[in-house]
Coordinates of C-alpha atoms in Angstrom, one line a residue:
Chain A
X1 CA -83.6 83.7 162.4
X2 CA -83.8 81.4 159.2
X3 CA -85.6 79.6 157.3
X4 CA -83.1 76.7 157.2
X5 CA -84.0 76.1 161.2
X6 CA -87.6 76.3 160.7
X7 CA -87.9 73.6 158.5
X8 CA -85.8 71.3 160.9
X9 CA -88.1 72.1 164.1
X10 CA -91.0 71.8 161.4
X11 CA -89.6 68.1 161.2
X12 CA -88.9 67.6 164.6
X13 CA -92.8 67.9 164.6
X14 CA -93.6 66.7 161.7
X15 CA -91.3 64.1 160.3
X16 CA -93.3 64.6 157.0
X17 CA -92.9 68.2 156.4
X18 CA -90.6 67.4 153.4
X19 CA -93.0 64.7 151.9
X20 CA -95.6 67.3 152.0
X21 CA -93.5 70.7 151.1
X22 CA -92.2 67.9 148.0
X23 CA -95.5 65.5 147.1
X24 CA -94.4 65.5 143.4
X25 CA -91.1 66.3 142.1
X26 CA -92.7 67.6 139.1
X27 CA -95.0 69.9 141.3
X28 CA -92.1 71.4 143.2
X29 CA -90.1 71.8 140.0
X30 CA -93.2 74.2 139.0
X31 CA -92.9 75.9 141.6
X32 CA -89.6 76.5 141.5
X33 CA -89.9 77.6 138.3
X34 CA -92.4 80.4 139.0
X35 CA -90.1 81.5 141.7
X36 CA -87.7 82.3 139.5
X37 CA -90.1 84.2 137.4
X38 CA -92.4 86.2 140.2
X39 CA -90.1 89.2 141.8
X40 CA -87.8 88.2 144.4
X41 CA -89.7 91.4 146.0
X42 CA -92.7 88.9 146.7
X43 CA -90.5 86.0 148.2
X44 CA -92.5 86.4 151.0
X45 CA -95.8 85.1 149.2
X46 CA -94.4 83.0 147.4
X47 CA -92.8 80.8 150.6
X48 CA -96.3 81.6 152.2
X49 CA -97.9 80.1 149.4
X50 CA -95.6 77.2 149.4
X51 CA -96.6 76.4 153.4
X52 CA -100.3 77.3 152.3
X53 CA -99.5 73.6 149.5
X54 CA -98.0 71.9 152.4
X55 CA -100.6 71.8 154.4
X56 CA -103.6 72.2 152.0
X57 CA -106.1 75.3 152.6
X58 CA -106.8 74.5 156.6
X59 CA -104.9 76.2 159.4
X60 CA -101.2 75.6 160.1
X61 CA -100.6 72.9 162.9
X62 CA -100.2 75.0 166.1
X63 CA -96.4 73.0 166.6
X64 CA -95.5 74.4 162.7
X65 CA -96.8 77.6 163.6
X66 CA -94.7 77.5 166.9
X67 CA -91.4 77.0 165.0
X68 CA -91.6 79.9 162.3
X69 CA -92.6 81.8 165.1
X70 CA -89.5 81.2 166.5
X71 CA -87.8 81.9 163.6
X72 CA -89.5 85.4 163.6
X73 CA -88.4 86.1 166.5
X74 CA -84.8 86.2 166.0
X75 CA -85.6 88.4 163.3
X76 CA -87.4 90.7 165.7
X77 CA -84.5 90.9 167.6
X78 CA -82.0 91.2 165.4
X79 CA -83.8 93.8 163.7
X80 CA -84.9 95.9 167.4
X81 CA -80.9 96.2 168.2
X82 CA -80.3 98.0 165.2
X83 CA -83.3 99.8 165.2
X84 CA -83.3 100.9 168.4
X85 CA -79.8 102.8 168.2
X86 CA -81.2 104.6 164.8
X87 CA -84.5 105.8 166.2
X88 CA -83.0 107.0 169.1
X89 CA -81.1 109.5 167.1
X90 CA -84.4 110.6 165.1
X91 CA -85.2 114.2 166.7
X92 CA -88.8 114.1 167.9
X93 CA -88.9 110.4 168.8
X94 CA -89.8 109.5 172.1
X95 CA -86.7 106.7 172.6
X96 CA -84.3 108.4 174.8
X97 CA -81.8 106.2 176.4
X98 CA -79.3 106.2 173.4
X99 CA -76.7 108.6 174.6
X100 CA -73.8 107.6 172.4
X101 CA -73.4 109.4 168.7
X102 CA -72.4 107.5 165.7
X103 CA -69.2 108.9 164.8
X104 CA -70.2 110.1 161.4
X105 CA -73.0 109.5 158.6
X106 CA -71.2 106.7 157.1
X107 CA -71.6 104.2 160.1
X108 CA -75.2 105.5 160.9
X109 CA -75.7 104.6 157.2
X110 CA -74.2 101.2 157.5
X111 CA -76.3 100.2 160.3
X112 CA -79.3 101.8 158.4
X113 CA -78.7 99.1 155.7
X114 CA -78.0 96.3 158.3
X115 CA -81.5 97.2 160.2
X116 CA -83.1 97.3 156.7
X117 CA -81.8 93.7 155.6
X118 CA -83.0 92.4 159.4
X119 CA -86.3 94.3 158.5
X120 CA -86.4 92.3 155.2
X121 CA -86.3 89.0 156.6
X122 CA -88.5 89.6 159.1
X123 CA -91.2 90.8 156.3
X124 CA -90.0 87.2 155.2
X125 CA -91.3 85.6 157.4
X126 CA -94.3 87.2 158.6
X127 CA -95.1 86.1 154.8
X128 CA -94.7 82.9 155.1
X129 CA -96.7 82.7 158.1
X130 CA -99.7 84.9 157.6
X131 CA -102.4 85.1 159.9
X132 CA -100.5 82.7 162.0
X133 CA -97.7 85.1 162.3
X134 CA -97.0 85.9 166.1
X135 CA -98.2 89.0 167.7
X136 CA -94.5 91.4 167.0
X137 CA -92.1 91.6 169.6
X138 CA -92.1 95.1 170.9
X139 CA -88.6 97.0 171.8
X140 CA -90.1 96.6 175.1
X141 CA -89.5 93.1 175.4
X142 CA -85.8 92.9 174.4
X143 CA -82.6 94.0 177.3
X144 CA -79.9 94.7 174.9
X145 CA -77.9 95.3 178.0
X146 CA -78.1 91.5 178.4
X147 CA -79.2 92.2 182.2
X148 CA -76.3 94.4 183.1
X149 CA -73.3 92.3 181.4
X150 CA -73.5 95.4 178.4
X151 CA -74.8 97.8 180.4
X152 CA -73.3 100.8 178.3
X153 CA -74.8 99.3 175.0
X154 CA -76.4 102.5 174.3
X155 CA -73.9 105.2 176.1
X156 CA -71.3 103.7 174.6
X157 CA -70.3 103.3 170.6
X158 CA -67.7 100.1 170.9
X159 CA -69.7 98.3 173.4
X160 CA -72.7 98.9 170.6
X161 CA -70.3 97.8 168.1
X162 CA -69.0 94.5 170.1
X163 CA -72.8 93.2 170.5
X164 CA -73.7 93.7 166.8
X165 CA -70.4 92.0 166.0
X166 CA -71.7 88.6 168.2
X167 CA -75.0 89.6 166.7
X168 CA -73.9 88.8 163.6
X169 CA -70.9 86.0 163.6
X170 CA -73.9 84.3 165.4
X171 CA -76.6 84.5 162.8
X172 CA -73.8 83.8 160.2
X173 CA -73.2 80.5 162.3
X174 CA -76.8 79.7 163.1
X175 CA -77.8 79.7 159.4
X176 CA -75.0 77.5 158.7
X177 CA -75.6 74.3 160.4
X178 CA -78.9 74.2 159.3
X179 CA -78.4 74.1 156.0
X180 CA -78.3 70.4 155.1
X181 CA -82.1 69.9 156.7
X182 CA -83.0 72.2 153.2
X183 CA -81.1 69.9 150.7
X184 CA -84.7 68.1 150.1
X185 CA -85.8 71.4 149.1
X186 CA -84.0 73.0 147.1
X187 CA -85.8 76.4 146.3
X188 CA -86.1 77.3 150.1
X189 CA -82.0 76.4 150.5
X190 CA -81.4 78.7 148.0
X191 CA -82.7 81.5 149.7
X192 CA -81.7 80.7 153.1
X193 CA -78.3 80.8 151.3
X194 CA -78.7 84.4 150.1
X195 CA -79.7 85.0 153.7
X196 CA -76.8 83.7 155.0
X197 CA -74.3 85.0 153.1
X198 CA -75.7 88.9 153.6
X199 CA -74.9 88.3 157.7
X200 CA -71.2 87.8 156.4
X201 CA -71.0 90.8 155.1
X202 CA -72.7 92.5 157.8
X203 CA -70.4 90.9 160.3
X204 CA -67.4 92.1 157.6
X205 CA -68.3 95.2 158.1
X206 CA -69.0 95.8 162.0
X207 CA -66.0 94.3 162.6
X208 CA -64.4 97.1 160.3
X209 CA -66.4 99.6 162.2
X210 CA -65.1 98.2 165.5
X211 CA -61.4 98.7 164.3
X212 CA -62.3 101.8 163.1
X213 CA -63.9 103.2 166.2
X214 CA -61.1 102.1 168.8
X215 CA -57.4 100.7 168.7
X216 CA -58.0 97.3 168.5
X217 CA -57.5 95.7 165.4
X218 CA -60.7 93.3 164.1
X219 CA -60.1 91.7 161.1
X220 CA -63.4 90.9 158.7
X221 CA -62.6 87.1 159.3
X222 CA -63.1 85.5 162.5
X223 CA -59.7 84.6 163.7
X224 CA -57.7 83.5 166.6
X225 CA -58.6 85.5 170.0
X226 CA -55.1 87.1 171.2
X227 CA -53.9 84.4 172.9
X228 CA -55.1 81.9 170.7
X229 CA -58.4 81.2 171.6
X230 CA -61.7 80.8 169.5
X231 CA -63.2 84.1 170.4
X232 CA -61.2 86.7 168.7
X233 CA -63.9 89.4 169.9
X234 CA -61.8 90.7 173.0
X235 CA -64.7 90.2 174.6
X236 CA -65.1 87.2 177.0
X237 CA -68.7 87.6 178.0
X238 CA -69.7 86.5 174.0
X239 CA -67.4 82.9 174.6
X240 CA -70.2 81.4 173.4
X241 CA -70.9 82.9 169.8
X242 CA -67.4 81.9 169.2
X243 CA -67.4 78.3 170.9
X244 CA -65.9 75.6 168.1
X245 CA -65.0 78.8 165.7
X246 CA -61.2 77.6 166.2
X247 CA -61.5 74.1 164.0
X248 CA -58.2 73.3 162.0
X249 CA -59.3 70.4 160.0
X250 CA -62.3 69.4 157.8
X251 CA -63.9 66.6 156.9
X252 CA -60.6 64.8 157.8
X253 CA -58.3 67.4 156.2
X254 CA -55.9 68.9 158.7
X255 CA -55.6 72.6 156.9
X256 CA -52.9 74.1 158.8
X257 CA -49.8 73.6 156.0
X258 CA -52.0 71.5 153.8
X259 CA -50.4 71.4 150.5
X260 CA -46.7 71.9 152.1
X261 CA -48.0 75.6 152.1
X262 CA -46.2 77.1 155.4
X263 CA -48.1 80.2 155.2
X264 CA -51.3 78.2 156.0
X265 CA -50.8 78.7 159.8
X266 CA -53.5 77.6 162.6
X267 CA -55.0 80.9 162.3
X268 CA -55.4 81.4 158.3
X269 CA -57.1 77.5 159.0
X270 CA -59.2 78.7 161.5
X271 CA -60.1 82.3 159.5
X272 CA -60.2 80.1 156.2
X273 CA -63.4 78.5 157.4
X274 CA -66.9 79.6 159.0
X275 CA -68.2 77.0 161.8
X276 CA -71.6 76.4 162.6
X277 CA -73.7 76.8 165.6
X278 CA -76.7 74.7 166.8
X279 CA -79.6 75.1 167.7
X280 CA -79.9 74.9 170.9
X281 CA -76.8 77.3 171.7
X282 CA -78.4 80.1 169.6
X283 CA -81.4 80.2 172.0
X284 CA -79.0 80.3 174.9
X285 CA -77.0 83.4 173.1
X286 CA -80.7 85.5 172.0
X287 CA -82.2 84.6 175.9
X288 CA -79.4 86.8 176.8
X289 CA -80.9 89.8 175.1
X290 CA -85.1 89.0 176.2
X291 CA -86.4 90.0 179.3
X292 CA -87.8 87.4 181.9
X293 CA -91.2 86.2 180.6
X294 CA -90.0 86.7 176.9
X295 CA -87.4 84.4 177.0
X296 CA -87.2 81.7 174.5
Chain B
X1 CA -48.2 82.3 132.2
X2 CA -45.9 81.0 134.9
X3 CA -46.9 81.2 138.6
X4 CA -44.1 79.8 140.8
X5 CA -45.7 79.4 143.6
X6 CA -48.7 77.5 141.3
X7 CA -46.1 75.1 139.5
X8 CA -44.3 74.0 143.0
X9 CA -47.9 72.7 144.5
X10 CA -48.7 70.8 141.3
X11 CA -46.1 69.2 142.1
X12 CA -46.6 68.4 145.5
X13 CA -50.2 67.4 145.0
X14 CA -48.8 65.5 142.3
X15 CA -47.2 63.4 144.8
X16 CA -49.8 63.6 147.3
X17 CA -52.2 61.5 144.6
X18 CA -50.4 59.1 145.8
X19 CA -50.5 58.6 148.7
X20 CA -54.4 58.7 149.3
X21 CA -55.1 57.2 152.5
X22 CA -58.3 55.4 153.8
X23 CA -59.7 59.0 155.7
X24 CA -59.8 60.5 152.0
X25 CA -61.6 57.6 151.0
X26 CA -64.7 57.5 153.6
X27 CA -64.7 61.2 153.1
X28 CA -65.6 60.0 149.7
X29 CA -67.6 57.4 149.8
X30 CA -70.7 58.7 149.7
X31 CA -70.4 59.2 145.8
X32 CA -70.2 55.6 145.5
X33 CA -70.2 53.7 142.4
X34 CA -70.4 56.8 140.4
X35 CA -67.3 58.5 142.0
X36 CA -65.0 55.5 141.1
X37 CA -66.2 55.4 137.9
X38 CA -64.5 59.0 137.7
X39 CA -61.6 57.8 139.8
X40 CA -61.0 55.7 137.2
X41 CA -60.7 57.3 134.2
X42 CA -59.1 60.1 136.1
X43 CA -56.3 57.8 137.5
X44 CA -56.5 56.1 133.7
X45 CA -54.9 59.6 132.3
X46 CA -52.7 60.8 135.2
X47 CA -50.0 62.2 133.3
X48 CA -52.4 64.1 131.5
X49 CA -53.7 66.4 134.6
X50 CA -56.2 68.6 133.2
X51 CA -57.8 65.9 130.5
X52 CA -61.0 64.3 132.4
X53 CA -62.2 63.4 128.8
X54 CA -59.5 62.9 126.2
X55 CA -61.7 64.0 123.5
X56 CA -61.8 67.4 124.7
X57 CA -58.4 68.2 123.9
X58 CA -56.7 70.5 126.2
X59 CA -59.5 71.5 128.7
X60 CA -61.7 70.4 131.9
X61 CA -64.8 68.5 132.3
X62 CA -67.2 69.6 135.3
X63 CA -69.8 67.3 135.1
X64 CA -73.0 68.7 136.6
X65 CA -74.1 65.0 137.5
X66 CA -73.1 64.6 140.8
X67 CA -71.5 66.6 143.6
X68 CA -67.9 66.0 142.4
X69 CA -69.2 68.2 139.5
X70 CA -70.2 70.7 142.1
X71 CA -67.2 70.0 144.0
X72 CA -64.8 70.6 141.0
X73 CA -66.8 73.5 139.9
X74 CA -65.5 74.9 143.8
X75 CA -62.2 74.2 143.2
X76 CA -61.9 75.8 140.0
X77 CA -62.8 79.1 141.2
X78 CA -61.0 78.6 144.3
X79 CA -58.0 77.8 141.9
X80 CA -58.6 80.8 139.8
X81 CA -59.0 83.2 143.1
X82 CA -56.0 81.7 144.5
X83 CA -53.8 82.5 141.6
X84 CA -55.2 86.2 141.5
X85 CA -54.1 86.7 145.3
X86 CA -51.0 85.0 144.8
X87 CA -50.3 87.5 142.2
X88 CA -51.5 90.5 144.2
X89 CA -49.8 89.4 147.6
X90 CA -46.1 89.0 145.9
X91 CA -46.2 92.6 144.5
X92 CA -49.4 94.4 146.0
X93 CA -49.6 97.9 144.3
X94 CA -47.5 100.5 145.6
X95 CA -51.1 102.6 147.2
X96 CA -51.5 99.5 149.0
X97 CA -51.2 100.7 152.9
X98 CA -49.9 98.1 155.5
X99 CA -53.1 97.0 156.7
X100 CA -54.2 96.3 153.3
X101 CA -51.4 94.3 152.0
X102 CA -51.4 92.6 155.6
X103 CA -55.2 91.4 154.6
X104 CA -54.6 90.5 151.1
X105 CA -52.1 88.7 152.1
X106 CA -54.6 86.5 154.7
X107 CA -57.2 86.5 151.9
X108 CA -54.4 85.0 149.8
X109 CA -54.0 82.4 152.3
X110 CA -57.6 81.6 152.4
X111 CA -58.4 80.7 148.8
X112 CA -55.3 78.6 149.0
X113 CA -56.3 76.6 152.2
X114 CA -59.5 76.9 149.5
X115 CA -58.3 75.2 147.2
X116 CA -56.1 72.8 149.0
X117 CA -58.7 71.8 151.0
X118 CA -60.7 70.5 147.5
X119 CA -57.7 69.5 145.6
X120 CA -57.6 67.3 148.8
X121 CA -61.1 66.4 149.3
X122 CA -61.5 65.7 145.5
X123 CA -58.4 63.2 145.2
X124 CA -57.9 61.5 142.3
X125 CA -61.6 63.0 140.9
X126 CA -60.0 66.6 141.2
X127 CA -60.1 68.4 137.7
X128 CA -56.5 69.4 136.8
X129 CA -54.6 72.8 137.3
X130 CA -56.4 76.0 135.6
X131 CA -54.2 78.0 133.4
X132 CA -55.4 81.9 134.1
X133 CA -55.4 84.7 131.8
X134 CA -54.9 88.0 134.0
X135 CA -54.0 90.5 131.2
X136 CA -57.1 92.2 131.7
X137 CA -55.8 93.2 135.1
X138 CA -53.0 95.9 135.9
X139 CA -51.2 95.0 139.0
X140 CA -50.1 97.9 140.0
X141 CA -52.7 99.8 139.8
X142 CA -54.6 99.8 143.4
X143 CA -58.0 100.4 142.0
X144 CA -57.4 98.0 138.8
X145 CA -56.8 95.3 141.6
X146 CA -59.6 95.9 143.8
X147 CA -62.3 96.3 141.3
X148 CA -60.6 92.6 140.1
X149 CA -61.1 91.5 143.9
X150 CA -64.4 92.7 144.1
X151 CA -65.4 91.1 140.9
X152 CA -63.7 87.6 142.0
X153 CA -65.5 87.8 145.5
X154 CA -69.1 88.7 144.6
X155 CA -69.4 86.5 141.8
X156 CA -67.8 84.3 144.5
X157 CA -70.6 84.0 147.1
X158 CA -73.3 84.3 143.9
X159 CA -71.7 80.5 142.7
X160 CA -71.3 79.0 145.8
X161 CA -74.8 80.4 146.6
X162 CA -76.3 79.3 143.1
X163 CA -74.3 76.0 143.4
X164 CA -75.7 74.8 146.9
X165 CA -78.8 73.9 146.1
X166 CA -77.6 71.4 144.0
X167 CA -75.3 69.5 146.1
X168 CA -77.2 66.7 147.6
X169 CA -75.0 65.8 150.2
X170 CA -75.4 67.7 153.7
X171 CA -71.7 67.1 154.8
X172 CA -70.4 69.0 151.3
X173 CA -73.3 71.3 151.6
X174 CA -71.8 72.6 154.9
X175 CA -68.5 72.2 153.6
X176 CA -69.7 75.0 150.6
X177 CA -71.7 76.7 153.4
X178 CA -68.1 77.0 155.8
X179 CA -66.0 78.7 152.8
X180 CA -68.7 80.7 151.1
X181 CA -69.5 83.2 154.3
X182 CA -65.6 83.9 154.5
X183 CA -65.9 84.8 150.5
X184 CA -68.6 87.4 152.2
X185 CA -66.5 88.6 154.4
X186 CA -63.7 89.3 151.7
X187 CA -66.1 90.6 149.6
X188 CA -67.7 93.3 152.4
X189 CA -64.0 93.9 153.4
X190 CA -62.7 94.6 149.1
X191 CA -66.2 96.4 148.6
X192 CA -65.7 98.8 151.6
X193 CA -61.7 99.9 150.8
X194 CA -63.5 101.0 146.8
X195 CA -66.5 102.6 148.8
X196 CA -66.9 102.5 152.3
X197 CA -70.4 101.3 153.1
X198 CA -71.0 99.2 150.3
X199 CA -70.1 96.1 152.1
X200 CA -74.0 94.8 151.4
X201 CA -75.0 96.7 148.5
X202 CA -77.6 94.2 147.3
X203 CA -78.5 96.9 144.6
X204 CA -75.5 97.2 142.7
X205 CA -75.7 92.7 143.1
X206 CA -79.0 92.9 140.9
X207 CA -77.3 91.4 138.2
X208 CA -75.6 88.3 140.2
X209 CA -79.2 87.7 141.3
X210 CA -78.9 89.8 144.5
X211 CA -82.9 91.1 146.0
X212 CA -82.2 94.0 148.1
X213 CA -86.1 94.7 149.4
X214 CA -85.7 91.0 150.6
X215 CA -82.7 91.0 151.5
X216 CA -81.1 88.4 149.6
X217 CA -77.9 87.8 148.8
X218 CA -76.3 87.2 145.0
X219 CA -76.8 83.7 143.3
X220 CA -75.9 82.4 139.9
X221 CA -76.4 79.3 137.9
X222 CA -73.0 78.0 136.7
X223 CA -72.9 78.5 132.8
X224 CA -73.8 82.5 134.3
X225 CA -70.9 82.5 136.4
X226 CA -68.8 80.7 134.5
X227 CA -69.4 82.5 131.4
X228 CA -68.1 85.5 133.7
X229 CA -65.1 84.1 134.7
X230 CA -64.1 83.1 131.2
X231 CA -62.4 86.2 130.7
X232 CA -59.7 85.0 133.3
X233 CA -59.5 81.3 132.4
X234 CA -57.5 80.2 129.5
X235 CA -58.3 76.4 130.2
X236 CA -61.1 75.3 128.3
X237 CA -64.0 74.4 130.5
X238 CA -66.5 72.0 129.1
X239 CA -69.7 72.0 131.0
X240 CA -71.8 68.8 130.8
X241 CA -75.3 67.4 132.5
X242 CA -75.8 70.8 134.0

């Protein structure tokens, strides 16, 4: 899903990933420094390069390679639920159980450009692994209809929308709390930051498709649920992408009226600021959508 | 120019200063001996909100050398964002629908908590009050505000996402990481009322360092963004160890 969680199950592993990733300060800074000069289009090389320096020219241990193929496939599954509702619509392809119609160009567009971004990390990553890159996860091995708990995912445009929208407050929250495991790294954070901040703006957006598509009002922030819980998603099966979403203080700072400012309510606190998500609850959330045997 | 609501918190923070209490300072600690060598010569000059270094006359200091740098950097776009929503939320423009002036008004309360939050966090190492130059925006012009929004929101989430990498510690890391996905989601929500489906143009972000073929988001050093936001910022704002 990121590369901000691979490099923390690399060190759960390896508790010298960062040593080797950052031997010499002055040889990272170099490479830095051609990063910024090579096209972002070959980001991909570049971070396979950089694992390639890590761990000199002889294979990637199998436990490293187990972790970015983790990683990947997150991306594979992110990327399938998009893809799946876009080929299905293709005249001539062979999918056929995706009954519902996007309501016009415009939203088949904006998932087109959500499916592409997924696409684009995936490439990512597949990069950065190589040859040791797992064997793709096929459509075949995903149940988007979470084993009967979204069973009209594909007959039905708002139920569609509702997954994508945990979809994506979850990968926005999984990047998150990884972050800090980068900070000795400072090339690969910054891109796991551009990551990041592109699943806020798809989740923006789905949410606005969502509001669009029914009568229930979504706002692009994640806010209170109706009746004031975290999960403002109507939507109680997904409890858990929004579990801890409803904090009203940080580091110490109680931000409902901070300032004297009245119009800071419990719900502008909670909207004000994303939460993260571990580990450990992400896998929960993605086993939902991978059939028995695939699980993660 | 005068922004009512702008003048009453300086006050109140003001008196917040204080009345710092022992919370602020483990939240603070980290920065060590460093930080209260900037306590100190902020508290040295506290009539003077606004002069970090009296030989810059009249302006802000955001020095790059630690994460208060990075921290006051934060605040002084959250500052400047804040006082444009302010602005827009009071009088929205009359094309404004209900929904829209219902949202601005939440974003408004957003960069607020925003910058609160690190007018808080900072204490008495918190740069002073920016003075904002908006004369380049009409206000009551709907499309004149947006494109404004837009502008404030990408470049936005291209700072915060140029800035992270240099804050070395993992508790204001997450901090930046917590408010810079809700910039993302103002900027998907302001892109998509100018054009729907532009929520993740990654294209039209080449020049904030956006990568659309890999999917990456905008980042900017600093100086860039700064330099950008000078147009809106009457303050002077000296930039040092960057």
């Amino acid at each position: 899903m990121n590369i901000v969680n691979i490099l923390e199950e690399i060190e759960k592993v390896d508790g010298e990933i960062y040593e080797r990733l950052n031997p010499r300060r002055a040889a990272m800074k170099s490479f830095f420094n051609m990063g910024k000069k090579i096209s972002l289009a070959a980001m991909p090389l570049a971070l396979g390069s950089m694992f390639q320096k890590a761990y000199g020219q002889t294979a990637l241990p199998a436990a490293v390679v187990d972790v970015l193929n983790f990683a990947l496939s997150l991306e594979y599954l992110e990327y399938h639920f998009y893809n799946h509702c876009i080929v299905g619509k293709t005249p001539g392809s062979a999918v056929t159980d995706v009954t519902f119609n996007f309501p016009n160009a415009a939203s088949q567009a904006a998932i087109t450009t959500i499916r592409d971004h997924e696409k684009a990390h995936v490439d990512l990553l597949v990069g950065a692994l190589g040859s040791s890159a797992r064997a793709p996860i096929a459509y075949a091995d995903t149940d988007f209809r979470a084993g009967g708990a979204f069973a009209t995912v594909y007959s039905d445009y708002n139920t569609f929308l509702a997954v994508a929208q945990g979809f994506e407050d979850t990968g926005v929250r999984a990047y998150k709390g990884q972050a800090g495991n980068l900070l000795v790294s400072p090339g690969v954070l910054q891109t796991a930051l551009q990551i990041h901040s592109v699943e806020a703006r798809h989740a923006s957006h789905i949410r606005q498709m969502r509001t669009a598509a029914g009568t229930t009002v979504y706002k692009p922030w994640v806010s209170l649920g109706a009746s004031g819980q975290a999960n403002d998603s109507g939507v109680a099966a997904v409890d858990a992408v929004y579990a801890g979403e409803d904090l009203t203080v940080q580091a110490g700072a109680n931000i409902v009226g901070i300032g004297g400012n009245a119009g800071i309510t419990k719900a502008v606190a909670v909207e004000s600021f994303d939460e993260p998500l571990d580990k450990a609850s992400v896998i929960t959330i993605a086993n939902l959508f991978l059939r028995d045997g695939k699980k993660l | 120019m005068k922004h009512n609501e702008l003048e009453t918190k300086n006050e109140l923070q003001e008196k917040s200063l204080f009345d710092k209490t022992v919370g602020r300072r483990s939240f603070l600690q980290y920065a060590g001996a460093g930080a209260a060598g900037i306590a100190l010569v902020a508290a040295g000059c506290k009539k003077d909100r606004g002069y970090e270094n009296p030989t810059m006359n009249g302006g802000v200091t955001l020095d790059f050398k630690d994460d208060f740098g990075v921290l006051n950097y934060a605040y002084a776009l959250e500052q400047l964002e804040a006082a444009f929503y302010v602005k827009v939320a009071s009088a929205p423009p009359a094309a404004f629908t209900t929904a829209q002036k219902a949202y601005f008004q939440d974003i408004q309360f957003h960069e607020i908590a925003h910058r609160e939050f690190f007018k808080a966090a900072l204490g008495t190492a918190a740069i002073g009050s920016l003075e904002v130059d908006f004369s380049s925006i009409d206000f009551t012009s709907a499309s004149s505000v947006l494109g404004a929004a837009m502008a404030f929101e990408d470049l936005g989430v291209s700072a915060y996402n140029g800035a992270g990498p240099r804050i070395k510690n993992g508790t204001y890391l997450l901090l930046a990481g917590k408010i810079v996905s809700v910039e993302a989601r103002h900027a998907a929500y302001v892109r998509d009322l100018i054009s729907n489906g532009s929520f993740a143009d990654l294209n039209s972000l080449a020049s904030l360092g956006a990568n659309n073929s890999a999917g990456l988001d905008a980042a900017l050093t600093p100086d860039k963004v700064l330099t950008a936001a000078q147009k809106y910022i009457k303050t002077k704002i000296n930039v040092i160890n960057l």
